[in-house]
Coordinates of C-alpha atoms (C1' of nucleotides) in Angstrom, one line a residue:
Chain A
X1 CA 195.4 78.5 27.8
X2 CA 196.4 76.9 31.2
X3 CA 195.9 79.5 33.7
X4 CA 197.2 78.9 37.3
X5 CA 193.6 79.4 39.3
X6 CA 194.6 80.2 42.7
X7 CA 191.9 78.6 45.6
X8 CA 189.7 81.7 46.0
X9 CA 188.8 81.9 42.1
X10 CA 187.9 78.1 42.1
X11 CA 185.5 78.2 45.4
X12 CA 184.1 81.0 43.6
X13 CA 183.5 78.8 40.4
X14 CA 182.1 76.2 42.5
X15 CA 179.7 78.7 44.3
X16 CA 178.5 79.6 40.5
X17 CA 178.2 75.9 39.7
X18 CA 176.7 74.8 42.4
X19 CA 173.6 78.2 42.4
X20 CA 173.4 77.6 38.3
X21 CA 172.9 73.7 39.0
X22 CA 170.3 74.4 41.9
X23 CA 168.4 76.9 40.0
X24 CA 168.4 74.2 36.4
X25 CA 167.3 71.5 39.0
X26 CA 164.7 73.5 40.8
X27 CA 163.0 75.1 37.6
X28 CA 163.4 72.2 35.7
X29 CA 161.6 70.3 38.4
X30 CA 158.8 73.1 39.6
X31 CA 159.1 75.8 36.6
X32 CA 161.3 79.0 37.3
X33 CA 158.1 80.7 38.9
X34 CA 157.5 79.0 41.7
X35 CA 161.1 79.1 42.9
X36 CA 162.4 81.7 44.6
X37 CA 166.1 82.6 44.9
X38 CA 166.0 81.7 48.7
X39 CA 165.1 78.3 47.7
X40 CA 168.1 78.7 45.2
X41 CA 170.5 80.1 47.3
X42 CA 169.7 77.9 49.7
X43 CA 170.3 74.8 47.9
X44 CA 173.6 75.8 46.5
X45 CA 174.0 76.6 50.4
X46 CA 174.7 80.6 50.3
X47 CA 173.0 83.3 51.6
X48 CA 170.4 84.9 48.9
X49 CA 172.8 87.9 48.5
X50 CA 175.7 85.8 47.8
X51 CA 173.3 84.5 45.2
X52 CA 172.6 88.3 43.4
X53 CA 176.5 88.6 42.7
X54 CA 176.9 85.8 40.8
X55 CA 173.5 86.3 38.6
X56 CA 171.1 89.6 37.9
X57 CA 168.5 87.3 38.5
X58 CA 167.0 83.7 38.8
X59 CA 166.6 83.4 35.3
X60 CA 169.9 84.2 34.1
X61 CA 170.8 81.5 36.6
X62 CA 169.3 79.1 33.9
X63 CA 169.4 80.7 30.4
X64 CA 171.9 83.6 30.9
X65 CA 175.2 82.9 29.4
X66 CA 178.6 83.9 31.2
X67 CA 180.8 86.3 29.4
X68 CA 183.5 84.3 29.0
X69 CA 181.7 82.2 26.7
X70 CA 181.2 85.2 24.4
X71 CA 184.7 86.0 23.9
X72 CA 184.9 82.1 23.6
X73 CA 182.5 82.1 20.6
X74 CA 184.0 85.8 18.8
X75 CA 187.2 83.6 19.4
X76 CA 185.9 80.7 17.5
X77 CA 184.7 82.9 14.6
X78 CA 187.9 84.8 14.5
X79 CA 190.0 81.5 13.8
X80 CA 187.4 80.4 11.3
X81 CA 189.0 80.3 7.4
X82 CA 189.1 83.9 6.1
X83 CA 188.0 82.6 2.8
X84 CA 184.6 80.7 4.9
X85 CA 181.5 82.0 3.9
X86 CA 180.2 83.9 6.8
X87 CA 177.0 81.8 7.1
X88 CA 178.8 78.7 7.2
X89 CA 181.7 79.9 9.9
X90 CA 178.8 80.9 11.7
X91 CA 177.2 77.3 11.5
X92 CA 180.2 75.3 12.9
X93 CA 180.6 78.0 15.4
X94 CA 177.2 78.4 16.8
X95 CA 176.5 74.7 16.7
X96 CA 178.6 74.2 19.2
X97 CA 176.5 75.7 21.7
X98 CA 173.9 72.7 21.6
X99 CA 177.2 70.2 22.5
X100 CA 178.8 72.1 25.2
X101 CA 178.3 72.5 28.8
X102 CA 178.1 69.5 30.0
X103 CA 174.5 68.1 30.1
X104 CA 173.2 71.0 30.9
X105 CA 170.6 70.9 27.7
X106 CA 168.2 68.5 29.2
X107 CA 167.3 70.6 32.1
X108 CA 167.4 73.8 30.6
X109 CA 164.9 72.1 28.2
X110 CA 162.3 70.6 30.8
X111 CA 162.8 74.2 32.6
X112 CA 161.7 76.0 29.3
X113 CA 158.7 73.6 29.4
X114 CA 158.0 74.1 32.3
X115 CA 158.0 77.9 31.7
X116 CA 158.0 78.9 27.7
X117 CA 158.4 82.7 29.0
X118 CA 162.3 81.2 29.6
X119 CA 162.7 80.4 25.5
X120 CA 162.4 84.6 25.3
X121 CA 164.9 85.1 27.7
X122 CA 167.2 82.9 26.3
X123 CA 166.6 84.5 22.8
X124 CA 167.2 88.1 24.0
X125 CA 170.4 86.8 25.8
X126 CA 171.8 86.0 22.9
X127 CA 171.6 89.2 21.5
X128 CA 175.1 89.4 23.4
X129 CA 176.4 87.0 21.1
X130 CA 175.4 88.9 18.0
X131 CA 176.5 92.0 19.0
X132 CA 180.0 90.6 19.3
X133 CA 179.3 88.2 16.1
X134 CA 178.5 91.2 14.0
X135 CA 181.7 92.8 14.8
X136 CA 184.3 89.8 13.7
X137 CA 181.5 89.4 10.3
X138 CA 181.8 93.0 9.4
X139 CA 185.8 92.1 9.6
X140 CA 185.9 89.4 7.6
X141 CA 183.8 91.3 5.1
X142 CA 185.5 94.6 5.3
X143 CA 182.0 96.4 5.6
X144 CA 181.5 98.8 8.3
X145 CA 178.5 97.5 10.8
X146 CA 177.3 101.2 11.4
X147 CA 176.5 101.4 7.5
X148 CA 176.2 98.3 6.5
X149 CA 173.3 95.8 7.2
X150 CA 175.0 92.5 5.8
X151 CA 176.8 91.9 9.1
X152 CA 173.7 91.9 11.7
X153 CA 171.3 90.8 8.7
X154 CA 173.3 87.5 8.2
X155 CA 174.4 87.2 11.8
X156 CA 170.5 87.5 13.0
X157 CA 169.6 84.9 10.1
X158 CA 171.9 82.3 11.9
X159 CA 170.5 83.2 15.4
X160 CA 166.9 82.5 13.2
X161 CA 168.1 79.3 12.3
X162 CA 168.8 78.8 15.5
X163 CA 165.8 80.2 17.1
X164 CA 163.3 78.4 14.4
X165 CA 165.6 75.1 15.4
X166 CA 164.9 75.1 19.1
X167 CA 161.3 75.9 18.6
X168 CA 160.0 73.2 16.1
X169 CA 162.4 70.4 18.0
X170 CA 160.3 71.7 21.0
X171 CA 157.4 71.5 19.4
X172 CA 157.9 68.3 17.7
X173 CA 158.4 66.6 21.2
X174 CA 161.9 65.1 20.6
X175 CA 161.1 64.1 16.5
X176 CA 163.6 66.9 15.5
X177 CA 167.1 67.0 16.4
X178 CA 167.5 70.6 17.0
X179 CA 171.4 70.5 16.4
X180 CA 171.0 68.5 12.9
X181 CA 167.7 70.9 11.8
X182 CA 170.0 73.9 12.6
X183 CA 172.2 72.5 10.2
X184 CA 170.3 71.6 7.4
X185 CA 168.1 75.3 8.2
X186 CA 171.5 77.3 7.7
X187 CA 172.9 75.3 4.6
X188 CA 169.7 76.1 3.3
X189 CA 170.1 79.3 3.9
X190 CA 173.4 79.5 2.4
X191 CA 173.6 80.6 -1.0
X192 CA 171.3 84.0 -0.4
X193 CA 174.1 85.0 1.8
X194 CA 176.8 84.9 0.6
X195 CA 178.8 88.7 1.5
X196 CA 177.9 91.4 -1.0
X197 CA 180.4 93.7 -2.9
X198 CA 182.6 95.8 -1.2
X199 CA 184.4 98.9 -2.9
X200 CA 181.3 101.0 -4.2
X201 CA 180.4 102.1 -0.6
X202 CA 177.4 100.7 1.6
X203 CA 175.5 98.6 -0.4
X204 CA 171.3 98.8 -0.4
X205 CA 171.8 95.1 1.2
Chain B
X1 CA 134.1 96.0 11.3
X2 CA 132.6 98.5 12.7
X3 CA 131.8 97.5 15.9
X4 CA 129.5 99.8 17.9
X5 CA 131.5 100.5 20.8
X6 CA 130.1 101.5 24.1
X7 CA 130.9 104.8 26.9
X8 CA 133.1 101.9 29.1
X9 CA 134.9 100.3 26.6
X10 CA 135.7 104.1 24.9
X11 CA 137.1 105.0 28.6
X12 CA 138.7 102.1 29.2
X13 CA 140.8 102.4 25.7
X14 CA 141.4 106.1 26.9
X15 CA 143.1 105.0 30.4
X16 CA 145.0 102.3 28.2
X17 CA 146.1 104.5 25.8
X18 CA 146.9 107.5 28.4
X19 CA 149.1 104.7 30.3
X20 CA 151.1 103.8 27.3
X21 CA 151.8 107.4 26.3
X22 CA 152.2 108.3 29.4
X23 CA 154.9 105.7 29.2
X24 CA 156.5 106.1 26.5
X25 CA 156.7 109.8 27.1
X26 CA 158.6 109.3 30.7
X27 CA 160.4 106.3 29.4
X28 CA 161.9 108.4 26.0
X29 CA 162.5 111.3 28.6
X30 CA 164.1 109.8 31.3
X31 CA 164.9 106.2 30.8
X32 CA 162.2 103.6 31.7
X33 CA 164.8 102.2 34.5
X34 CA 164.7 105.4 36.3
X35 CA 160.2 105.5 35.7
X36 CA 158.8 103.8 38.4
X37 CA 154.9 102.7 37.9
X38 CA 153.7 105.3 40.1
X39 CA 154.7 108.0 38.3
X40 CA 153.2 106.7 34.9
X41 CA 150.1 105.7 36.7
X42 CA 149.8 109.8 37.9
X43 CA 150.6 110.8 34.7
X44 CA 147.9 109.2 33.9
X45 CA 146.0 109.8 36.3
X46 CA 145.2 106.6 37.4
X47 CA 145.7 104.0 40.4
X48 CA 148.9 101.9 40.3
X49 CA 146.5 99.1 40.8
X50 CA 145.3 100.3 37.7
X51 CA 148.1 100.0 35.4
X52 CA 148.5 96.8 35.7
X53 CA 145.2 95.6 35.0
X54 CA 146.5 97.6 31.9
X55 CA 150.0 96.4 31.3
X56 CA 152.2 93.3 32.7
X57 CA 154.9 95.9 33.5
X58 CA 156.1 99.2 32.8
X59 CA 158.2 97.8 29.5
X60 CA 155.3 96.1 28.1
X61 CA 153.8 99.8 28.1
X62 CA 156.6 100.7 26.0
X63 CA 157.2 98.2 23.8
X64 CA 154.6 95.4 24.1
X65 CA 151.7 95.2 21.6
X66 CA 148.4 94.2 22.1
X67 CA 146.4 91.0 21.3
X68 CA 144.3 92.6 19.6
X69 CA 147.7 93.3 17.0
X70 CA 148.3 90.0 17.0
X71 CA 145.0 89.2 15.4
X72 CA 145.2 92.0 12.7
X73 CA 148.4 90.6 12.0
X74 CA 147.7 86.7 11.3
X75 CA 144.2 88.4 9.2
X76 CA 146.7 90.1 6.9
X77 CA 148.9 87.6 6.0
X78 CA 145.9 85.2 5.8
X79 CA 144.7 87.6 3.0
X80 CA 147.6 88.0 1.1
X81 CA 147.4 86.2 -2.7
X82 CA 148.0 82.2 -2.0
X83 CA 150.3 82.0 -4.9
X84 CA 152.8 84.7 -3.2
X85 CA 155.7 83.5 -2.2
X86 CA 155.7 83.4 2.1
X87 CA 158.8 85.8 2.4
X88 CA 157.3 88.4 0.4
X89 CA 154.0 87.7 2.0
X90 CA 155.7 88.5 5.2
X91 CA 157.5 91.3 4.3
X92 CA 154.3 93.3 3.4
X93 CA 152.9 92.3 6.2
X94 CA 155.7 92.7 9.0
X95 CA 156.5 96.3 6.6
X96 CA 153.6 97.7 8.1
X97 CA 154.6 97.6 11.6
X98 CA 156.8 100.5 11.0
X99 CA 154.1 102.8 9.6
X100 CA 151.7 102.0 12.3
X101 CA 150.9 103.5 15.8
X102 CA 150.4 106.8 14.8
X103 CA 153.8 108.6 16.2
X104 CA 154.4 106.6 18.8
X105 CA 158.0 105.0 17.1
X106 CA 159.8 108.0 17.5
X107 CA 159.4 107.8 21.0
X108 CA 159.8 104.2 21.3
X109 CA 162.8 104.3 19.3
X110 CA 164.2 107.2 22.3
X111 CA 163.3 104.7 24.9
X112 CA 165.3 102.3 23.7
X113 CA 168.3 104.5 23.1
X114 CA 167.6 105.7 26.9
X115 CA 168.1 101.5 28.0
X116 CA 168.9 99.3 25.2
X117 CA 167.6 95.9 27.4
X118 CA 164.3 97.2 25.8
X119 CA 165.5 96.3 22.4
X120 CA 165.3 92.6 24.0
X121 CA 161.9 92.5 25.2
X122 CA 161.0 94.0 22.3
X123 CA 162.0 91.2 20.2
X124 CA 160.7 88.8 22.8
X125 CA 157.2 90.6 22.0
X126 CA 157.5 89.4 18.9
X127 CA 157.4 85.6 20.3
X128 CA 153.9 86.3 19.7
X129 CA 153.5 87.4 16.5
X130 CA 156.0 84.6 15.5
X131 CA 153.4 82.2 16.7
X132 CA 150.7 83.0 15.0
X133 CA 152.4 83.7 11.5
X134 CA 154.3 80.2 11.3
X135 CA 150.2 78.7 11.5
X136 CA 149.6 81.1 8.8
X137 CA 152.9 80.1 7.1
X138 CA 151.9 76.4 7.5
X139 CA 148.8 77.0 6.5
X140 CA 149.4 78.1 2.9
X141 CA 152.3 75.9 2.4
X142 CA 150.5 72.7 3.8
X143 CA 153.7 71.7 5.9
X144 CA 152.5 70.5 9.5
X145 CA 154.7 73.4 11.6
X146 CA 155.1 70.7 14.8
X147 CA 157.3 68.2 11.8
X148 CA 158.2 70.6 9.3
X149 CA 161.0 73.7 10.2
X150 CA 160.1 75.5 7.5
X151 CA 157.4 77.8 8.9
X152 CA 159.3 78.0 11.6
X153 CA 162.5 79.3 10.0
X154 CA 161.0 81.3 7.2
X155 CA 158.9 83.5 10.0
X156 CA 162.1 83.4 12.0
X157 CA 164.3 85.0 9.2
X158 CA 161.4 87.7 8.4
X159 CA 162.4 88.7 12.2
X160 CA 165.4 88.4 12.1
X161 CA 165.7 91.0 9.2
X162 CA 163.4 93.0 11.0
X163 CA 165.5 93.2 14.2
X164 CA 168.7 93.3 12.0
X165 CA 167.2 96.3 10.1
X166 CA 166.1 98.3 13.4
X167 CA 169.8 97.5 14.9
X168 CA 171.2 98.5 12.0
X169 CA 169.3 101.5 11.8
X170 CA 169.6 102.6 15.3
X171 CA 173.4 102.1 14.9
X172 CA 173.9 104.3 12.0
X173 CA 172.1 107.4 13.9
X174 CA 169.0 107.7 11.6
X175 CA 171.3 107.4 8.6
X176 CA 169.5 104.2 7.3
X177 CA 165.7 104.1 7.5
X178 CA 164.4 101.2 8.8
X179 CA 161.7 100.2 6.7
X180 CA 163.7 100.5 3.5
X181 CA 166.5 98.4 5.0
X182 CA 164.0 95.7 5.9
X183 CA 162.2 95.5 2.5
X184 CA 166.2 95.0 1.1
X185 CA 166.9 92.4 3.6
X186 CA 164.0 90.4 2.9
X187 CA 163.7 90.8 -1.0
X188 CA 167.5 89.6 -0.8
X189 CA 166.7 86.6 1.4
X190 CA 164.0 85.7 -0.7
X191 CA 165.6 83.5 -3.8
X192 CA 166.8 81.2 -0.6
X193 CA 163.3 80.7 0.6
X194 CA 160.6 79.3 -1.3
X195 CA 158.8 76.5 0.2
X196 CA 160.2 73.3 0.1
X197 CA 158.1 70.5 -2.0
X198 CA 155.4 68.7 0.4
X199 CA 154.0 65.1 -0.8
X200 CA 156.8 63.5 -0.4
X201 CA 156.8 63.8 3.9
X202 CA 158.7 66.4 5.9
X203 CA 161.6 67.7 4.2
X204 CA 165.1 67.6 5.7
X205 CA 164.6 71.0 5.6
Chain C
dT1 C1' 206.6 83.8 59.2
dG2 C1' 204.3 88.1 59.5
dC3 C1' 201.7 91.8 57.6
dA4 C1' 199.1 94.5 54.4
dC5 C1' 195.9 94.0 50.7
dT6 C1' 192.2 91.9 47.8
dC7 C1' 187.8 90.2 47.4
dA8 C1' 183.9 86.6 47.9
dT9 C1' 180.5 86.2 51.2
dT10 C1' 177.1 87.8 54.4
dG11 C1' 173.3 90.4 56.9
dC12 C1' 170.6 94.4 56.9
dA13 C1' 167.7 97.8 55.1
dC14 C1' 164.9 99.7 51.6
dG15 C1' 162.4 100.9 47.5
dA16 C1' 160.0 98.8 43.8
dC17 C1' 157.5 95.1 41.6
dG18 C1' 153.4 92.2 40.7
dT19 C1' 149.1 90.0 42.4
dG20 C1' 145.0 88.3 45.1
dC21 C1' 141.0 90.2 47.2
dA22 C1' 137.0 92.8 48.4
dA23 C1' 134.6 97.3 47.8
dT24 C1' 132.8 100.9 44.9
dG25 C1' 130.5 103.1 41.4
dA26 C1' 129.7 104.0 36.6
dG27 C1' 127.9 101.7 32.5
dT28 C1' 124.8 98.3 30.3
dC29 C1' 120.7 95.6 29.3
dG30 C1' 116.0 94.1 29.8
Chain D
dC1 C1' 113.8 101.2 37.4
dG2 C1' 116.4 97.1 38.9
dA3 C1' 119.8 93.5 38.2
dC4 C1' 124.0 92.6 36.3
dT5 C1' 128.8 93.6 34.4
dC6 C1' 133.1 95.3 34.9
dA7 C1' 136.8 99.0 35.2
dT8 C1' 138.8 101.2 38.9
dT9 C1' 140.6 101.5 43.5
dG10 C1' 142.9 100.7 48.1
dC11 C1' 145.0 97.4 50.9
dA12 C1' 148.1 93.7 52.1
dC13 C1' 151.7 90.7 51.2
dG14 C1' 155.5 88.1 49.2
dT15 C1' 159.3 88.6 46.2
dC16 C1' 162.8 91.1 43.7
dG17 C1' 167.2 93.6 43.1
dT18 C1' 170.7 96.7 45.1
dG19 C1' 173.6 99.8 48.1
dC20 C1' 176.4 99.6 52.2
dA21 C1' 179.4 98.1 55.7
dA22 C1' 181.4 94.1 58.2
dT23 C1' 183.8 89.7 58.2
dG24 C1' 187.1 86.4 57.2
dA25 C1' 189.5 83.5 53.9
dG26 C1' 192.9 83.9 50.2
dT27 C1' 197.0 86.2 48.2
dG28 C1' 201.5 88.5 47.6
dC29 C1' 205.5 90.6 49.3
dA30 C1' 209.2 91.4 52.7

DNA sequence: TGCACTCATTGCACGACGTGCAATGAGTCG
DNA sequence: CGACTCATTGCACGTCGTGCAATGAGTGCA
């Protein structure tokens, strides 16, 4: 758990701090569009190419999630109770995401505001997560994800709840508490899901 | 309905539609990555400037619907019996997007296989139609979408069995139709989603 | 300590993207 | 026929995203 991080990997982490924090200040402040990276780059003091090989683009800067934090989350699922229903290891797992890094939220909120074409980004970045999702549910269940739609059907219904959850607290102006609506959303959810029976091949759902 | 439509508005359909073959032709051949505009926009034999008075961007040729969808869309649901149940309102409505467009899924469905990031903006395209349904959705239940997550959700899990049924399907290699899986997903989702009981204020959930 | 190796950062160059603007000409309406 | 609408077009410009080679700090081994 405790790697030894030699110098040149943590000014590299602080580089990638510092452009993600520039670019969730800027477009929180003026909406994504009218920033450009060189105004990024520039605050996090690198050049703008420095800037292109830390993110694909200024967007990811904001929503895009690092890769490490999918293995992070399959991780998390992995360790979840074999005997968990799949929906509700996914709810304790994904619901994590609205507490972690650090403050973050806020900003990436008012930037999403500021720009709502962000919220779609976000969305399709998570399709990362569900691709790797899918793969530890189909293993719990013993179905094969190829044949099978219970794995991506369930695992997208979660990402709805979470979807459905960041758009109505948006909407509601602060009423809703995305992280409790997410809950109660999935628990609803809950007893439709639970994993069909294996043994007489691919089921019709 | 019928609306008389006149000589510019025909040609003007005929360069849009041209552009989005065009499209979806090059795109399912080659890739859209390796497609620049310029070659659509001679395919079609039009300006470059022209396109995008057309399209947004090349994906949106491919995968993007128009407004005019949209519409046809929310008028559908909005017709369906007020005593059906939302899910199953939505599947028959959402069912149809796989039967429409005359031939042009086969080839979007190649386009996608050629760069899977269109399998993202695909589903951000549906942002869209999402928004219009949950009014809809709100609308027959007489929940207030901006207090309420149950619009939200419910339109959010008819997607998400959509996207899990074309992911699913596209994984299998054409072993699983589509359209079949869907109707599954959502007829099995369905004893979980009836709408909550209004009167008594927004629901927990 | 010295030396070879790794790699994050940088500048440069280039093709592609997306849009504002004004001109043109076909289509439309009275 | 004349005034108006509007799809199309070329032009210009700023921005995006990436390949490539150079630089120098960081790292590991003798």
């Amino acid at each position: 758990m405790v790697e030894p991080i030699g110098r040149r990997e943590r000014k590299r982490l602080a580089t990638h701090h510092a452009l993600r924090a520039a670019a969730l200040r800027l477009g929180a402040e003026r909406g994504i569009r009218d920033v450009t990276v060189e105004e990024i780059a520039t605050a996090a003091d690198v050049s703008v190419r420095t800037f292109y090989d830390h993110f694909p683009s200024k967007e990811d800067a904001i929503i895009g999630f690092d890769a490490w934090r999918v293995d992070q989350l399959r991780d998390a699922l992995a360790d979840r109770p074999a005997d968990e229903a799949p929906l509700e290891a996914l709810r304790v797992v994904m619901g994590q995401l609205f507490h972690e890094s650090s403050g973050e939220w806020p900003l990436r909120m008012r930037a999403i505001n500021a720009d709502p074409a962000l919220l779609g980004r976000m969305f399709v970045s998570f399709i990362a997560y569900e691709r790797a999702l899918v793969e530890v549910i189909a293993q719990r269940t013993g179905l094969d994800s190829e044949r099978d739609p219970y794995p991506a059907l369930v695992t997208a219904v979660a990402t709805a709840a979470f979807r459905a959850s960041m758009t109505t607290a948006r909407a509601s102006g602060g009423a809703l508490d995305p992280a409790a609506t997410f809950d109660a959303a999935i628990t609803r959810l809950g007893a439709a899901l639970s994993p069909p029976q294996r043994e007489d091949g691919p089921t019709t759902c």
